[in-house]
XYZ file of C-alpha atoms in Angstrom:
748
model
C -0.024 0.031 -0.032
C 2.846 2.436 0.698
C 4.492 1.853 -2.570
C 1.162 2.170 -4.498
C 0.631 5.440 -2.641
C 3.884 6.786 -3.415
C 3.754 5.758 -6.978
C 0.325 7.639 -7.510
C 1.683 10.631 -6.077
C 4.900 10.402 -8.296
C 2.656 9.713 -11.298
C 0.466 12.813 -10.390
C 3.644 15.186 -10.117
C 5.034 13.718 -13.300
C 2.129 14.399 -15.430
C 1.883 17.882 -14.056
C 5.448 18.569 -15.118
C 4.345 17.267 -18.651
C 1.544 19.753 -18.803
C 3.885 22.697 -17.732
C 6.375 21.668 -20.610
C 3.607 21.225 -23.331
C 2.417 24.016 -25.713
C -1.203 23.581 -26.341
C -1.176 26.219 -29.155
C 1.260 23.852 -31.196
C -1.361 21.481 -31.651
C -3.256 24.019 -33.948
C -0.277 24.595 -36.374
C 0.132 20.872 -37.655
C -0.388 20.168 -41.304
C -2.773 17.889 -42.994
C 0.106 15.480 -43.598
C 0.989 15.156 -39.998
C -2.515 15.022 -38.775
C -3.285 12.170 -41.356
C -0.192 10.204 -40.492
C -1.229 10.631 -36.768
C -4.643 9.501 -37.140
C -3.713 6.507 -39.397
C -1.192 5.471 -36.751
C -3.978 5.664 -34.062
C -6.968 3.887 -35.834
C -5.084 1.030 -37.399
C -3.137 -0.063 -34.214
C -6.429 0.270 -32.155
C -8.096 -2.142 -34.570
C -5.188 -4.516 -34.380
C -5.014 -4.133 -30.738
C -8.867 -5.153 -30.433
C -8.325 -8.254 -32.714
C -5.412 -9.515 -30.574
C -7.296 -8.946 -27.383
C -9.998 -11.174 -28.829
C -7.576 -13.808 -30.245
C -6.009 -14.137 -26.843
C -9.354 -14.273 -25.082
C -10.578 -16.990 -27.330
C -7.769 -19.377 -26.136
C -7.311 -18.131 -22.610
C -8.314 -20.161 -19.579
C -9.236 -16.996 -17.614
C -10.631 -14.580 -20.089
C -11.117 -10.710 -19.149
C -14.058 -8.688 -19.503
C -14.692 -7.283 -23.034
C -14.099 -3.685 -22.002
C -10.432 -4.508 -21.580
C -9.985 -4.400 -25.438
C -10.264 -0.889 -25.403
C -7.312 -0.523 -22.977
C -5.129 -2.925 -25.170
C -6.168 -0.616 -28.128
C -5.226 2.445 -26.542
C -1.942 1.362 -24.940
C -0.866 -0.096 -28.498
C -1.707 3.250 -30.219
C 0.059 5.638 -28.147
C 3.904 6.725 -28.988
C 5.960 8.079 -26.088
C 7.240 11.505 -27.023
C 10.004 12.008 -24.411
C 11.318 8.667 -25.041
C 11.178 9.101 -28.861
C 13.175 12.502 -28.677
C 15.970 10.885 -26.584
C 16.265 7.853 -29.190
C 16.169 10.388 -32.278
C 18.998 12.442 -30.295
C 20.943 9.097 -29.979
C 20.630 8.382 -33.614
C 21.581 11.799 -34.826
C 18.189 12.075 -36.616
C 16.675 14.774 -34.314
C 16.694 17.450 -37.097
C 16.188 15.143 -40.205
C 13.083 15.087 -42.154
C 12.012 11.753 -40.532
C 12.920 12.984 -37.181
C 10.607 16.130 -37.541
C 7.801 14.007 -38.746
C 8.032 11.476 -36.039
C 8.074 14.114 -33.203
C 5.066 15.920 -34.683
C 3.142 12.800 -34.898
C 4.148 11.733 -31.575
C 3.141 15.067 -29.989
C -0.327 14.536 -31.564
C -0.436 10.857 -30.168
C 0.174 12.339 -26.674
C -2.900 14.651 -26.850
C -5.093 11.855 -28.102
C -3.768 9.517 -25.377
C -4.992 12.246 -22.779
C -8.341 12.478 -24.495
C -8.618 8.477 -24.460
C -7.503 8.428 -20.802
C -10.227 11.216 -19.813
C -12.911 8.997 -21.651
C -11.728 5.453 -21.043
C -11.458 5.591 -17.352
C -15.025 6.705 -16.685
C -16.245 3.954 -19.011
C -14.177 1.419 -17.443
C -15.038 2.108 -13.920
C -18.799 2.528 -14.180
C -20.680 2.483 -17.646
C -23.942 4.014 -16.115
C -22.226 6.942 -14.768
C -19.625 7.502 -17.705
C -21.638 10.002 -19.375
C -21.929 12.057 -16.129
C -18.090 11.801 -15.562
C -17.167 12.797 -19.216
C -19.503 16.010 -19.130
C -18.025 16.861 -15.868
C -14.484 16.443 -17.042
C -15.221 18.826 -20.108
C -16.684 21.501 -17.810
C -13.648 21.196 -15.260
C -11.259 21.685 -18.408
C -13.330 24.672 -19.413
C -13.254 26.362 -15.980
C -9.544 25.685 -15.900
C -8.874 27.465 -18.924
C -11.470 30.321 -18.957
C -11.411 31.078 -15.204
C -8.472 29.376 -13.426
C -5.862 30.387 -16.029
C -6.666 34.378 -16.339
C -6.502 34.318 -12.501
C -3.301 32.866 -12.361
C -2.039 35.241 -15.016
C -3.138 38.160 -13.169
C -1.570 37.098 -9.830
C 1.607 36.186 -11.400
C 1.910 39.569 -13.406
C 1.116 41.320 -10.237
C 3.382 39.646 -7.815
C 6.332 39.433 -10.278
C 6.185 43.135 -10.808
C 5.962 43.869 -6.980
C 7.811 41.351 -5.174
C 9.826 38.884 -7.343
C 11.713 37.151 -4.194
C 8.286 36.409 -2.800
C 7.069 35.028 -6.095
C 10.075 32.777 -6.295
C 9.734 31.535 -2.893
C 6.124 30.644 -2.408
C 4.415 30.113 -5.802
C 5.864 26.719 -6.572
C 4.384 25.461 -3.432
C 1.071 26.723 -4.228
C 1.351 25.239 -7.751
C 2.104 21.775 -6.273
C -0.868 22.028 -4.141
C -2.993 23.084 -7.027
C -1.952 20.167 -8.936
C -2.961 17.651 -6.063
C -6.323 19.638 -5.609
C -7.214 19.168 -9.318
C -6.130 15.671 -9.084
C -8.605 14.924 -6.313
C -11.334 16.676 -8.170
C -10.987 14.709 -11.315
C -10.830 11.582 -9.258
C -14.018 12.629 -7.321
C -15.999 12.999 -10.612
C -14.983 9.531 -11.983
C -12.002 10.118 -14.078
C -8.398 9.486 -13.095
C -6.500 11.931 -10.899
C -3.748 12.499 -13.424
C -6.231 14.116 -15.669
C -6.625 16.949 -13.369
C -3.018 17.427 -12.728
C -2.202 17.444 -16.565
C -4.881 20.035 -17.030
C -3.690 22.146 -14.204
C -0.112 22.013 -15.666
C -1.247 22.748 -19.016
C -3.104 26.067 -18.017
C -0.032 27.624 -16.351
C 1.244 30.564 -18.126
C 4.624 29.750 -19.619
C 7.323 32.107 -18.031
C 9.898 32.390 -15.297
C 7.738 30.308 -12.783
C 7.524 27.457 -15.017
C 11.322 27.610 -15.305
C 11.610 27.724 -11.484
C 9.386 24.603 -11.085
C 11.149 22.660 -13.734
C 14.544 23.473 -12.374
C 13.458 22.394 -8.857
C 11.416 19.283 -9.682
C 13.096 18.090 -12.854
C 15.532 15.861 -11.235
C 13.623 14.912 -8.026
C 10.300 13.741 -9.722
C 11.628 11.828 -12.658
C 14.842 10.809 -11.055
C 13.651 9.772 -7.326
C 9.907 9.551 -7.387
C 9.064 7.988 -10.781
C 11.081 4.925 -10.260
C 8.559 3.902 -7.558
C 6.010 3.829 -10.047
C 8.054 1.651 -12.478
C 8.752 -0.712 -9.282
C 5.156 -0.960 -8.650
C 4.546 -2.009 -12.314
C 7.181 -4.488 -11.828
C 5.613 -6.010 -8.788
C 2.486 -6.710 -10.830
C 4.138 -8.941 -13.423
C 4.064 -12.664 -12.878
C 5.225 -14.696 -15.853
C 3.801 -17.842 -14.562
C 0.386 -16.416 -15.174
C 0.927 -16.471 -18.985
C 1.732 -20.357 -18.935
C -1.411 -20.820 -17.110
C -3.653 -19.055 -19.727
C -2.328 -19.852 -23.088
C 0.725 -21.269 -24.894
C 3.882 -19.336 -25.045
C 3.558 -19.375 -28.701
C 0.351 -17.576 -28.827
C 1.801 -14.983 -26.518
C 4.855 -14.507 -28.887
C 2.504 -14.258 -31.834
C 0.390 -11.496 -30.168
C 3.591 -9.539 -29.340
C 4.944 -9.861 -32.820
C 1.686 -8.574 -34.234
C 1.666 -5.776 -31.637
C 5.002 -4.713 -32.904
C 3.810 -4.547 -36.520
C 0.724 -2.479 -35.800
C 2.617 0.897 -36.078
C 4.688 -0.311 -39.081
C 1.669 -1.552 -41.016
C -0.008 1.957 -40.357
C 3.131 3.941 -41.533
C 3.035 1.927 -44.608
C -0.439 2.572 -45.382
C 0.210 6.466 -44.734
C 3.075 6.020 -47.336
C 0.791 5.465 -50.084
C -1.431 8.523 -49.484
C 1.197 11.134 -48.640
C 3.898 10.245 -51.348
C 6.554 8.972 -48.858
C 9.229 6.470 -49.661
C 8.904 2.823 -48.630
C 12.211 3.177 -46.650
C 10.998 6.196 -44.702
C 7.692 4.575 -44.062
C 9.329 1.611 -42.299
C 11.602 3.907 -40.310
C 8.598 5.925 -39.286
C 6.836 2.840 -38.177
C 9.693 1.560 -35.975
C 10.108 4.971 -34.409
C 6.308 5.089 -33.651
C 6.574 1.804 -31.693
C 8.373 3.632 -29.129
C 6.073 3.523 -25.732
C 6.316 5.827 -22.892
C 4.783 6.097 -19.356
C 1.156 6.832 -20.675
C 0.919 3.187 -22.029
C 1.858 1.908 -18.754
C -0.501 4.199 -16.917
C -3.366 3.028 -19.055
C -2.595 -0.697 -18.249
C -2.321 0.167 -14.841
C -5.775 1.818 -14.618
C -7.151 -1.188 -16.313
C -5.617 -3.475 -13.741
C -6.607 -1.472 -10.871
C -10.281 -1.454 -11.977
C -10.050 -5.195 -12.642
C -10.765 -4.716 -16.133
C -7.549 -6.547 -17.011
C -6.377 -9.493 -15.332
C -2.702 -10.454 -14.690
C -2.419 -12.551 -17.870
C -3.626 -9.712 -20.150
C -1.564 -7.234 -18.101
C 1.653 -9.217 -18.330
C 1.458 -9.765 -22.219
C 0.854 -6.119 -23.089
C 3.504 -4.952 -20.599
C 6.006 -7.378 -22.180
C 4.993 -6.240 -25.580
C 5.698 -2.674 -24.801
C 9.047 -3.393 -23.424
C 10.064 -5.451 -26.626
C 8.721 -2.539 -28.902
C 10.530 0.096 -27.197
C 14.013 -1.685 -26.472
C 14.309 -2.873 -30.276
C 13.547 0.584 -31.961
C 17.131 1.921 -31.333
C 19.281 -0.937 -32.278
C 17.094 -1.719 -35.401
C 17.177 1.805 -36.418
C 20.865 2.335 -36.083
C 21.481 -0.889 -37.970
C 19.095 -0.463 -40.927
C 18.396 3.124 -41.534
C 20.766 5.702 -42.662
C 19.699 9.196 -43.810
C 20.358 9.852 -47.516
C 23.204 12.217 -47.811
C 22.440 15.423 -49.708
C 26.329 15.880 -50.490
C 25.741 15.283 -54.260
C 23.810 18.452 -54.658
C 26.024 20.523 -52.196
C 29.038 21.649 -53.922
C 29.435 25.277 -52.746
C 31.211 24.419 -49.451
C 33.526 27.356 -49.522
C 33.396 31.128 -49.919
C 36.214 30.707 -52.643
C 33.861 28.308 -54.646
C 30.963 30.920 -54.205
C 31.434 33.324 -57.051
C 30.607 36.865 -56.637
C 27.623 36.210 -59.144
C 26.152 33.700 -57.027
C 24.172 33.661 -53.795
C 26.273 33.216 -50.540
C 24.567 31.295 -47.685
C 25.961 31.814 -44.196
C 24.957 30.201 -40.908
C 25.430 32.608 -38.193
C 25.439 31.090 -34.502
C 24.890 33.005 -31.488
C 24.631 31.995 -27.903
C 23.368 35.090 -26.015
C 22.514 38.699 -26.899
C 25.903 39.616 -26.352
C 27.127 37.937 -29.750
C 24.285 39.510 -31.954
C 25.694 42.915 -32.586
C 29.133 41.770 -33.731
C 27.807 38.918 -35.957
C 25.320 41.212 -37.474
C 28.065 44.051 -38.039
C 30.254 41.315 -39.797
C 27.470 40.318 -41.998
C 26.525 43.862 -42.811
C 30.164 44.701 -43.982
C 30.081 41.418 -46.164
C 28.581 43.401 -48.987
C 25.747 41.466 -50.528
C 24.871 42.665 -54.097
C 22.222 42.185 -56.692
C 24.064 39.545 -58.513
C 25.354 38.003 -55.069
C 22.559 38.272 -52.457
C 23.155 36.785 -49.114
C 20.993 34.209 -47.317
C 21.650 34.084 -43.346
C 20.382 31.507 -41.110
C 20.298 32.960 -37.792
C 20.845 30.041 -35.225
C 20.125 30.603 -31.667
C 21.784 27.970 -29.589
C 20.062 27.059 -26.291
C 21.208 24.477 -23.734
C 18.764 21.580 -23.180
C 18.808 21.256 -19.383
C 15.427 19.784 -18.799
C 13.426 16.746 -20.089
C 13.498 16.368 -24.016
C 9.818 17.516 -24.421
C 10.827 20.983 -23.786
C 12.904 20.754 -27.000
C 9.841 21.127 -29.141
C 8.277 23.936 -27.239
C 11.460 26.161 -27.757
C 11.761 25.002 -31.380
C 8.328 25.403 -32.642
C 7.503 28.935 -31.084
C 9.434 32.042 -32.529
C 7.658 34.392 -29.942
C 6.099 33.860 -26.962
C 2.660 35.020 -26.193
C 3.140 34.980 -22.414
C 3.015 38.074 -20.321
C 6.115 36.986 -18.621
C 8.280 34.896 -21.021
C 11.101 32.842 -19.778
C 14.749 34.059 -20.133
C 15.547 31.771 -23.046
C 12.249 32.945 -24.781
C 13.059 36.363 -23.982
C 16.638 36.153 -25.438
C 15.382 34.309 -28.507
C 12.845 37.163 -29.153
C 15.496 39.799 -28.962
C 17.781 37.955 -31.288
C 14.972 37.337 -33.788
C 13.967 40.885 -33.686
C 17.736 42.105 -34.097
C 18.136 39.780 -37.289
C 14.918 40.894 -38.778
C 15.651 44.489 -38.252
C 18.950 43.844 -40.027
C 17.026 42.059 -42.788
C 14.657 45.121 -43.183
C 17.536 47.491 -43.528
C 19.272 45.210 -46.203
C 16.993 44.388 -48.990
C 19.541 41.975 -50.475
C 19.644 39.949 -47.345
C 17.255 37.041 -46.645
C 17.245 36.060 -42.908
C 15.789 32.783 -41.457
C 15.837 32.777 -37.665
C 16.066 29.219 -36.117
C 16.523 27.864 -32.589
C 18.443 24.748 -31.637
C 18.001 23.391 -28.390
C 20.051 20.414 -27.437
C 22.932 19.572 -24.671
C 26.213 21.252 -25.239
C 27.945 17.857 -25.831
C 25.827 17.407 -28.943
C 25.232 20.943 -30.011
C 27.915 20.742 -32.696
C 25.939 17.814 -34.438
C 23.089 20.105 -34.754
C 25.058 22.917 -36.210
C 26.828 20.779 -38.886
C 23.586 18.965 -39.830
C 21.740 22.148 -40.345
C 24.603 23.655 -42.214
C 24.545 20.562 -44.504
C 20.846 20.801 -44.809
C 20.839 24.527 -45.866
C 23.886 23.877 -48.026
C 25.673 27.010 -46.341
C 29.294 27.866 -47.548
C 30.347 29.447 -44.144
C 29.617 29.031 -40.548
C 30.058 31.900 -38.155
C 30.843 31.116 -34.621
C 31.396 33.478 -31.642
C 34.447 33.242 -29.666
C 34.047 31.881 -26.095
C 35.830 34.857 -24.792
C 34.277 38.287 -24.453
C 35.702 41.700 -24.202
C 35.562 43.331 -20.590
C 35.346 46.980 -19.675
C 39.178 47.150 -18.911
C 40.047 45.624 -22.141
C 40.917 42.057 -21.191
C 39.441 38.834 -22.766
C 37.351 36.850 -20.202
C 35.996 33.364 -20.483
C 32.099 33.476 -20.996
C 31.422 29.825 -20.959
C 34.063 26.980 -21.072
C 31.300 24.762 -23.121
C 31.363 27.291 -25.894
C 34.890 26.562 -26.497
C 34.184 22.767 -26.759
C 31.319 23.588 -29.244
C 33.438 25.536 -31.411
C 36.290 22.915 -31.345
C 33.827 20.105 -32.450
C 32.522 22.234 -35.193
C 35.890 23.059 -36.514
C 36.644 19.328 -36.582
C 33.404 18.219 -38.185
C 32.063 21.054 -40.239
C 30.738 20.383 -43.623
C 31.755 23.702 -44.981
C 34.241 26.671 -43.989
C 34.192 28.101 -40.614
C 34.698 31.425 -39.379
C 35.619 32.043 -35.699
C 34.812 35.768 -34.773
C 36.402 37.298 -31.745
C 34.282 40.703 -31.313
C 36.007 43.511 -29.895
C 33.557 46.456 -30.619
C 33.223 45.969 -34.432
C 29.663 47.167 -34.076
C 30.739 50.525 -32.911
C 33.132 50.895 -35.919
C 30.539 49.998 -38.381
C 27.702 52.310 -36.999
C 30.200 55.222 -36.975
C 30.452 54.786 -40.743
C 27.243 55.968 -42.337
C 26.485 55.504 -46.186
C 27.680 58.923 -47.045
C 30.458 59.364 -44.303
C 33.977 59.995 -45.152
C 34.970 57.719 -42.208
C 35.851 54.350 -43.087
C 36.297 51.044 -41.527
C 39.861 49.780 -42.059
C 40.205 46.028 -42.426
C 43.637 44.034 -42.574
C 44.013 40.831 -44.131
C 47.282 38.832 -43.041
C 48.192 36.407 -45.741
C 51.192 33.756 -45.032
C 50.008 30.962 -47.386
C 47.880 27.944 -47.578
C 44.213 27.077 -48.168
C 42.998 28.886 -45.132
C 44.517 32.144 -45.975
C 43.234 31.945 -49.554
C 39.729 31.353 -48.190
C 40.092 34.289 -45.730
C 41.298 36.536 -48.660
C 38.112 35.384 -50.628
C 35.845 36.393 -47.873
C 37.817 39.785 -47.364
C 37.534 40.558 -51.071
C 33.570 40.286 -50.767
C 33.906 43.247 -48.411
C 35.931 45.485 -50.935
C 32.761 46.326 -52.815
C 31.443 48.263 -49.830
C 32.286 52.055 -50.117
C 32.800 52.349 -46.570
C 35.550 49.566 -46.361
C 39.190 49.891 -46.805
C 41.160 46.776 -47.127
C 44.963 46.298 -46.547
C 46.389 42.949 -47.619
C 49.538 42.195 -45.814
C 51.566 39.302 -47.234
C 54.561 37.728 -45.445
C 57.404 36.423 -47.765
C 60.290 34.321 -46.379
C 63.432 36.286 -46.012
C 67.035 35.308 -47.293
C 67.791 33.259 -44.200
C 64.675 30.989 -44.628
C 65.675 30.462 -48.215
C 69.230 29.540 -47.362
C 68.055 27.391 -44.397
C 65.670 25.588 -46.450
C 68.138 24.959 -49.305
C 70.390 23.430 -46.907
C 67.993 21.312 -45.198
C 66.692 19.965 -48.584
C 70.399 18.983 -49.422
C 70.821 16.984 -46.358
C 67.561 15.375 -46.228
C 66.548 14.932 -49.636
C 64.450 11.712 -49.425
C 62.554 12.813 -46.245
C 61.644 16.171 -47.387
C 60.777 15.216 -51.143
C 57.135 14.814 -50.447
C 56.693 18.055 -48.205
C 58.960 19.884 -50.646
C 56.554 19.202 -53.479
C 53.474 19.938 -51.435
C 54.937 23.164 -50.342
C 56.078 24.029 -53.888
C 52.579 23.342 -55.196
C 50.961 25.382 -52.310
C 53.291 28.442 -53.084
C 52.437 28.262 -56.798
C 48.668 28.361 -55.976
C 49.278 31.078 -53.492
C 51.283 33.079 -55.990
C 48.369 32.791 -58.726
C 45.970 33.636 -56.247
C 47.489 36.849 -55.059
C 48.324 37.934 -58.512
C 44.739 37.516 -59.760
C 43.667 39.260 -56.626
C 45.860 42.354 -57.309
C 44.826 42.309 -61.098
C 41.244 42.434 -60.365
C 41.699 45.083 -57.663
C 44.270 47.215 -59.581
C 41.706 50.157 -60.007
C 40.256 49.953 -56.484
C 41.690 52.787 -54.374
C 40.376 51.431 -51.265
C 42.606 48.256 -51.552
C 46.236 48.372 -50.453
C 48.942 45.580 -50.916
C 51.979 45.185 -48.809
C 54.652 42.468 -48.585
C 56.914 42.026 -45.624
C 60.147 39.946 -45.496
C 60.468 37.907 -42.280
C 62.615 34.977 -41.211
C 60.914 33.362 -38.410
C 57.841 33.482 -36.075
C 59.298 36.111 -33.753
C 59.912 38.500 -36.672
C 56.400 37.854 -37.982
C 54.836 38.898 -34.458
C 57.191 42.081 -34.441
C 56.021 42.897 -38.010
C 52.352 42.711 -37.006
C 52.910 44.707 -33.694
C 54.755 47.362 -35.896
C 51.672 47.833 -38.018
C 49.290 50.954 -37.552
C 46.861 49.902 -34.736
C 43.849 51.791 -36.561
C 42.443 48.512 -38.048
C 38.943 47.607 -36.909
C 39.123 44.100 -38.014
C 41.918 41.552 -38.843
C 41.047 38.557 -41.078
C 43.441 35.747 -41.009
C 43.521 31.982 -42.006
C 43.792 29.442 -39.163
C 46.555 27.521 -41.089
C 45.180 23.845 -40.855
C 47.443 21.258 -42.179
C 50.086 23.732 -43.290
C 53.638 24.512 -41.869
C 55.476 27.729 -42.555
C 58.760 28.792 -40.937
C 57.176 32.134 -40.749
C 54.972 30.962 -37.816
C 57.802 28.641 -36.408
C 57.649 28.674 -32.598
C 54.270 30.425 -32.083
C 52.134 27.518 -31.333
C 54.289 26.281 -28.557
C 52.849 28.934 -26.218
C 49.510 29.203 -27.926
C 46.539 29.910 -25.575
C 43.755 29.026 -27.984
C 44.920 26.544 -30.663
C 41.514 26.907 -32.438
C 42.500 30.375 -33.659
C 45.738 29.224 -35.369
C 49.330 30.610 -34.646
C 48.506 34.276 -35.964
C 44.989 34.556 -34.582
C 46.173 33.401 -31.139
C 48.727 36.303 -31.203
C 46.214 38.900 -32.274
C 43.789 37.836 -29.360
C 46.516 37.317 -26.644
C 46.202 39.611 -23.723
C 49.921 40.346 -23.997
C 49.592 41.838 -27.594
C 48.712 45.734 -27.835
C 45.925 45.295 -30.218
C 42.289 45.652 -29.390
C 40.779 44.970 -32.895
C 38.259 42.329 -33.820
C 39.596 39.167 -35.406
C 38.044 36.765 -37.745
C 39.725 33.494 -38.122
C 38.733 31.287 -41.090
C 39.181 27.583 -41.726
C 38.563 26.332 -45.237
C 36.573 23.241 -45.849
C 38.936 20.335 -46.781
C 42.090 22.353 -46.057
C 43.693 19.353 -44.680
C 43.502 17.347 -47.968
C 43.905 20.225 -50.283
C 41.323 19.257 -52.750
C 40.329 21.249 -55.643
C 42.734 24.061 -54.687
C 44.092 24.668 -58.078
C 40.998 26.247 -59.468
C 40.566 29.735 -60.737
C 39.669 32.282 -57.924
C 36.952 34.778 -58.375
C 37.778 38.189 -57.000
C 35.743 40.814 -58.386
C 35.239 38.929 -61.345
C 31.574 39.300 -62.652
C 29.566 37.250 -65.213
C 31.115 38.083 -68.682
C 34.316 39.633 -67.120
C 36.445 36.566 -67.426
C 39.825 36.677 -69.419
C 40.579 33.738 -71.574
C 43.284 31.536 -70.055
C 46.074 32.662 -72.697
C 45.465 36.333 -72.036
C 45.381 35.889 -68.324
C 48.720 34.192 -68.160
C 50.273 36.724 -70.434
C 48.926 39.650 -68.325
C 49.923 38.066 -65.154
C 53.368 37.086 -66.368
C 53.934 40.733 -67.533
C 52.759 42.037 -64.330
C 55.102 39.897 -62.422
C 58.034 41.081 -64.620
C 57.196 44.482 -64.253
C 57.034 44.109 -60.618
C 60.471 42.378 -60.218
C 62.241 44.969 -62.471
C 60.692 48.236 -61.228
C 60.216 47.942 -57.387
C 60.819 45.622 -54.450
C 58.115 45.654 -52.036
C 59.050 45.157 -48.468
C 57.747 47.489 -45.766
C 56.282 50.192 -47.914
C 52.723 50.416 -48.738
C 51.561 50.133 -52.221
C 48.063 51.567 -53.004
C 47.064 49.505 -56.156
C 44.658 52.352 -57.168
C 47.801 54.517 -58.002
C 49.389 51.958 -60.360
């Protein structure tokens, strides 16, 4: 009796939390396809469940009463939404097409399940008074929505504005008492107590109080109290009862057909909604996931003596088998079809200036918004090269998985007192929409990803793959303080950045914001004041990608770009020559690769200079250095008036010009030069953008022609291009030696 009492109490609090996390308005926004799949996935399993019940009834020695077929049917048709989202997250299918369909269908199944519970329990308890009980439950629900909810809203709004501490301290206790009172009311009118607790949780206005309740109870109720309910379910199972009623073969047959019910319904839905057969089977497997609601329905039938021990055990075993086999079967047989064959523009260098540039901008908090938007603003979208920005707000998933859909499915909260995450999301979305309104060549699509920090990079990478973006912009994990130092904001942000850099399906830009927004705002469209950007070029795929992105900014009349190329001095050349003579065989492969990279760099720089020769806002500088120390000295000697430094990370490349810089690196993800620019000991307070090119480690497709400033119809033929560049290089070597002197290309 003690265990049963604690189990009922834990169940009441659990469904109360479920109601708190559920967004009732989301059910009004589902499409016809989702609604059709959900209805098919309920009616067909219900029919199969009723047939299996009577099949077992025919061969059982101790048959149950006829009303038990409805309990079997409902338990078989329900899909456990919280359990399903965890399985999808483990299978990396959470943001796939099949994952989104499965979660939407499971969400509708949850609502249908509560309707069935509200109707089924009064019918099972007493058929004569069932009509009165159902009508009473309907009136109770209407009173809760139209009387109790507005009253709670007014109390919360008044108390939150006047005394927030009092509100945080006592209101959670009142809410728990209200859940118990509502449970007692629905139990008294003939329904189950969990119906009242669920409805009360559903009407609570979403806001800080809901966050407070979830923070306080999210570990205690599911982690400590709910296992008592599962223990009570286990105590009712007696496998010897199965052998007494029928043969084991019949029981296994019933379990197998129960597992096939959802798969059959999904296959039927495939023919009506033009789904692939493979996706239909996968959806059916996912819909077999059962949760606590199925056990609740079976327990109600057992408590009311509608289901005897044999029928209870058979269905509980079937539910356990269905849920336990979903994850291993899905991981073994289902792989989402890769979209890589239609996704070629994975780098900025490949995205020519007459094609659309697609960027995925990630932000954690409102602190990151102004800098990211300013960086996008100076990227200079044009009529021939518009920009599509996917603004992704990254939110940590700390509660149960059912909270994921609530935040994901609502862009704006209609609550008077929205939660902190919703308020931040609204501010972020408003800022990006204002940026879109001010720039008619930019299309912004706000998104929200809610997942644990450990797997957040998977959501970012899969979204980048799905949206076919060329660049992912990530905020640095440190922010600028008032005294000019860089302070850690969240250590988990760094882990996310490292994982994205290692697994990204496109190029990645790591942005260190040191007040770029202020510099951009100071430059109006007709102002003489300009933003001064510097691109530091040492060589390699990442530096070429950084230069390609920097050249997109040149078209903005407010931007002046200085490209500083570091070249090896005489000591480096002599050292490399001596080293190659001594270690010819060991250095042959590296020498050939370095020679090829140097040729690509030289062609890339020459074409950049050729295409920007008439642009007075572009300057080109060459500096001769012999080692990493001289490189740092040359950077520190530059004018400290640059608002943004653009550098390549240097993935997969080794250069004597950065030798020794990585040994004392504080942030290896920024590369050798980027870490120097962000270092607290360095006297620069400019923003920094570190670019990593997709596939920079294998150097694929790096010999292709760059696209700096070349519009459609402006390409030279290969012969003329080679002659012009060759003559340009000959004139350069004969007329001047560029070292530390600035050379404005517009004066050439």
